[in-house]
JSON list of C-alpha atoms in Angstrom, two decimals:
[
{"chain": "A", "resi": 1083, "resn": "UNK", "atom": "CA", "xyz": [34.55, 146.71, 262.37]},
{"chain": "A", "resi": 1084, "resn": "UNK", "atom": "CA", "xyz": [31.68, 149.50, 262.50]},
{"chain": "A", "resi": 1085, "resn": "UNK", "atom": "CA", "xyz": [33.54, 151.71, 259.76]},
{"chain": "A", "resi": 1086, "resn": "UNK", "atom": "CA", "xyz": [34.09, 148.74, 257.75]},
{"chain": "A", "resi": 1087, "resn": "UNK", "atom": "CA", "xyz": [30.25, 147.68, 257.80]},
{"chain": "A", "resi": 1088, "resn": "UNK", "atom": "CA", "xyz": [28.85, 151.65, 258.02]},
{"chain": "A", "resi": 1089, "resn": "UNK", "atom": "CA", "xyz": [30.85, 153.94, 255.98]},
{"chain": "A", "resi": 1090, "resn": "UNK", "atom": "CA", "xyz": [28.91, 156.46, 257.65]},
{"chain": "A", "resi": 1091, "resn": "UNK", "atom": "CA", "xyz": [30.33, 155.95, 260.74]},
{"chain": "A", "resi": 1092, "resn": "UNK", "atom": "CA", "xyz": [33.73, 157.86, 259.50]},
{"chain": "A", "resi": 1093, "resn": "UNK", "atom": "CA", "xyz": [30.82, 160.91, 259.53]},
{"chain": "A", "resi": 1094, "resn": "UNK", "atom": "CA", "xyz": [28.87, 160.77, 262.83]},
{"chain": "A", "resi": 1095, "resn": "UNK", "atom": "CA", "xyz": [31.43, 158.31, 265.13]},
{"chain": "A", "resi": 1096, "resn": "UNK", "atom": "CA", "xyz": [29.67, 156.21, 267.62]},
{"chain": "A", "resi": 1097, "resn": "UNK", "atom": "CA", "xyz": [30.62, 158.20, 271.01]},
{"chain": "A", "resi": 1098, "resn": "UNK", "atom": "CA", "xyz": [29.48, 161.28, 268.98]},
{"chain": "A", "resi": 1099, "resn": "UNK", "atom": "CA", "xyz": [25.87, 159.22, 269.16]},
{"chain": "A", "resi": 1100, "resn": "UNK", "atom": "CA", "xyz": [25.83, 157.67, 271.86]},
{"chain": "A", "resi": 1101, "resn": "UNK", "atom": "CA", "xyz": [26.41, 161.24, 273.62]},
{"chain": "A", "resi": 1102, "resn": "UNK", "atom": "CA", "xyz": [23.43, 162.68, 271.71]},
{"chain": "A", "resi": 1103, "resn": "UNK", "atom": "CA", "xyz": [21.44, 159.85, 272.90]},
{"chain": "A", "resi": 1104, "resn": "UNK", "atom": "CA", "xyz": [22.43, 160.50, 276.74]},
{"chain": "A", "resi": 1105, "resn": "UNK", "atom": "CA", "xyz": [21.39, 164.28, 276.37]},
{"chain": "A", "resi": 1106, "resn": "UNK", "atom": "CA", "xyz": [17.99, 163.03, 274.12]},
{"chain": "A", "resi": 1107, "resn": "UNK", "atom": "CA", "xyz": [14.59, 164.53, 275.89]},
{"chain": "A", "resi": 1108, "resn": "UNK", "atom": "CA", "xyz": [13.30, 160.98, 276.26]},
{"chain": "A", "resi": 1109, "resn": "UNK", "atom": "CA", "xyz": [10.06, 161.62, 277.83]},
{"chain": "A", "resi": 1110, "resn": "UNK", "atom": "CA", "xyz": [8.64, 159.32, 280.58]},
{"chain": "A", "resi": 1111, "resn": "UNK", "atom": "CA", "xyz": [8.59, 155.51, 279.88]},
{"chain": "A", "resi": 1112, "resn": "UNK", "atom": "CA", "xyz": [10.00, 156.35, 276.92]},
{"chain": "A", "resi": 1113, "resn": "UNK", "atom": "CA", "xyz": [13.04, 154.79, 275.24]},
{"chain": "A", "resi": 1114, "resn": "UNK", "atom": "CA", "xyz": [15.80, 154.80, 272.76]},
{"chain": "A", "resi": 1115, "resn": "UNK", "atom": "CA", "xyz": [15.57, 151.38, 270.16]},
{"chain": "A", "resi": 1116, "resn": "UNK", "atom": "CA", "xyz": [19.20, 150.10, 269.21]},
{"chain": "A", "resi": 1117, "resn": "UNK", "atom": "CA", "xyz": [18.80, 147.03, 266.88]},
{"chain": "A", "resi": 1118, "resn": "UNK", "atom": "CA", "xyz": [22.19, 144.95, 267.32]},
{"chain": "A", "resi": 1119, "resn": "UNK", "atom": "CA", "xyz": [23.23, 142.87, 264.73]},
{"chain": "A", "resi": 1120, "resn": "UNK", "atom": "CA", "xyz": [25.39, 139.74, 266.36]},
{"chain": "A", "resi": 1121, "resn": "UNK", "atom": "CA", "xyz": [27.89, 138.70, 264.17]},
{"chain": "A", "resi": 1122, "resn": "UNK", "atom": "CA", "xyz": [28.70, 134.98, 264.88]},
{"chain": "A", "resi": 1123, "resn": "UNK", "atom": "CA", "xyz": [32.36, 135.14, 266.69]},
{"chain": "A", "resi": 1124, "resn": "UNK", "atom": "CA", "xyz": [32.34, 138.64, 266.21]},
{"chain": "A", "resi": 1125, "resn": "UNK", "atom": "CA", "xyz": [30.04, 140.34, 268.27]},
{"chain": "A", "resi": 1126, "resn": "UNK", "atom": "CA", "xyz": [27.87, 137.76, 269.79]},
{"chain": "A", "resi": 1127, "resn": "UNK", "atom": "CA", "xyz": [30.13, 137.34, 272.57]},
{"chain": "A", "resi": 1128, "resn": "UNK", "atom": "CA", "xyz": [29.97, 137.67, 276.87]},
{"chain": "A", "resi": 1129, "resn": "UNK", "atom": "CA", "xyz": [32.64, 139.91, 276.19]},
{"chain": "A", "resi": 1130, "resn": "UNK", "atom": "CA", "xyz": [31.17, 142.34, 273.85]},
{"chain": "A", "resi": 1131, "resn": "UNK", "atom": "CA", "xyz": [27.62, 142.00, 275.68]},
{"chain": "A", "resi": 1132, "resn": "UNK", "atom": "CA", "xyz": [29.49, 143.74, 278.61]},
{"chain": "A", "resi": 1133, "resn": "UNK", "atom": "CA", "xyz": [30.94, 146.06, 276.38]},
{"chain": "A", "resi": 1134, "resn": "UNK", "atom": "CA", "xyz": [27.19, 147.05, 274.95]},
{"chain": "A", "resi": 1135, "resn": "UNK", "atom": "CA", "xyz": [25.91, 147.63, 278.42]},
{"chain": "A", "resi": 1136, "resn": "UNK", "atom": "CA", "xyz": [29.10, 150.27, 279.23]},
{"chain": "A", "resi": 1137, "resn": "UNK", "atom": "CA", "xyz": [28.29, 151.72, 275.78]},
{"chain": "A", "resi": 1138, "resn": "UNK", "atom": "CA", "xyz": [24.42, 152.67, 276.56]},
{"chain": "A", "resi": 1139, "resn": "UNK", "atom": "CA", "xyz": [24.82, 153.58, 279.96]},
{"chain": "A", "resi": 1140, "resn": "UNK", "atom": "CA", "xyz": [23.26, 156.50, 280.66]},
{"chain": "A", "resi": 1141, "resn": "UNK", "atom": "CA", "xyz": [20.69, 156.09, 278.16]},
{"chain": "A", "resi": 1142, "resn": "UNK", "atom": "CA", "xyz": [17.12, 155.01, 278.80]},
{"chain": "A", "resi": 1143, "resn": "UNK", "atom": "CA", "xyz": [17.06, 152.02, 276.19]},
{"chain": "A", "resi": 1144, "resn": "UNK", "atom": "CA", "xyz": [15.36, 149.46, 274.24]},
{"chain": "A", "resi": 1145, "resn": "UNK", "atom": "CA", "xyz": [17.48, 146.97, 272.46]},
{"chain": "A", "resi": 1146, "resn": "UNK", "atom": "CA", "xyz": [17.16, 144.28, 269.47]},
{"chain": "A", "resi": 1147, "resn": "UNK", "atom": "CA", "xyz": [19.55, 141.69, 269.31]},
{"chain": "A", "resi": 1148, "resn": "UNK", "atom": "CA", "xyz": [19.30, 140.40, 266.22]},
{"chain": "A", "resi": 1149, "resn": "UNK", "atom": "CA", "xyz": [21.51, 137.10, 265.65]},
{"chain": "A", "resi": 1150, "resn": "UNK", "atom": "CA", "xyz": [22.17, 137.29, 261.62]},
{"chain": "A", "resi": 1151, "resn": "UNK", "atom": "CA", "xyz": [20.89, 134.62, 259.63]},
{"chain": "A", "resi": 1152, "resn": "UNK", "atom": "CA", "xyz": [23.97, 133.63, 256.73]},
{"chain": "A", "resi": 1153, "resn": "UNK", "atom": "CA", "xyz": [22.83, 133.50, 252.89]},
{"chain": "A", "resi": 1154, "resn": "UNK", "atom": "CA", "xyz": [24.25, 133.50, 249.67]},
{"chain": "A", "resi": 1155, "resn": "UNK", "atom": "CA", "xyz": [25.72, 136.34, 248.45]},
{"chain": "A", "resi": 1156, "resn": "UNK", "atom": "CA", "xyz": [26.30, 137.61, 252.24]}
]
């Protein structure tokens, strides 16, 4: 779903990132922001929650979930 929603993702793949992030110099209380868009039945889930927590350990983080509100012409 993330290539189909960020094209750019085909150019800097997520475990590419997220191992950037783990070697980061975050310095002390410091921490990386992740804004999370939850997709209603997509990725709003207990399922993919756990799956978000796997993803950014390691990584001293601050994170956004951001339920997304439906409009016209979404």
């Amino acid at each position: 779903i993330r290539s189909q929603l960020m094209p750019i993702n085909h150019t800097y793949p997520l475990h590419v990132l997220m191992e950037a992030c783990r070697h980061y110099p975050t310095p002390p209380r410091k921490r990386i922001t992740f804004e999370y868009l939850m997709l209603s039945g997509v990725n709003d889930g207990l399922d993919q929650a756990r799956k978000l927590i796997r993803l950014l350990h390691g990584v001293r983080a601050k994170v956004n979930l951001i339920p997304f509100n439906p409009h016209s012409g979404a």
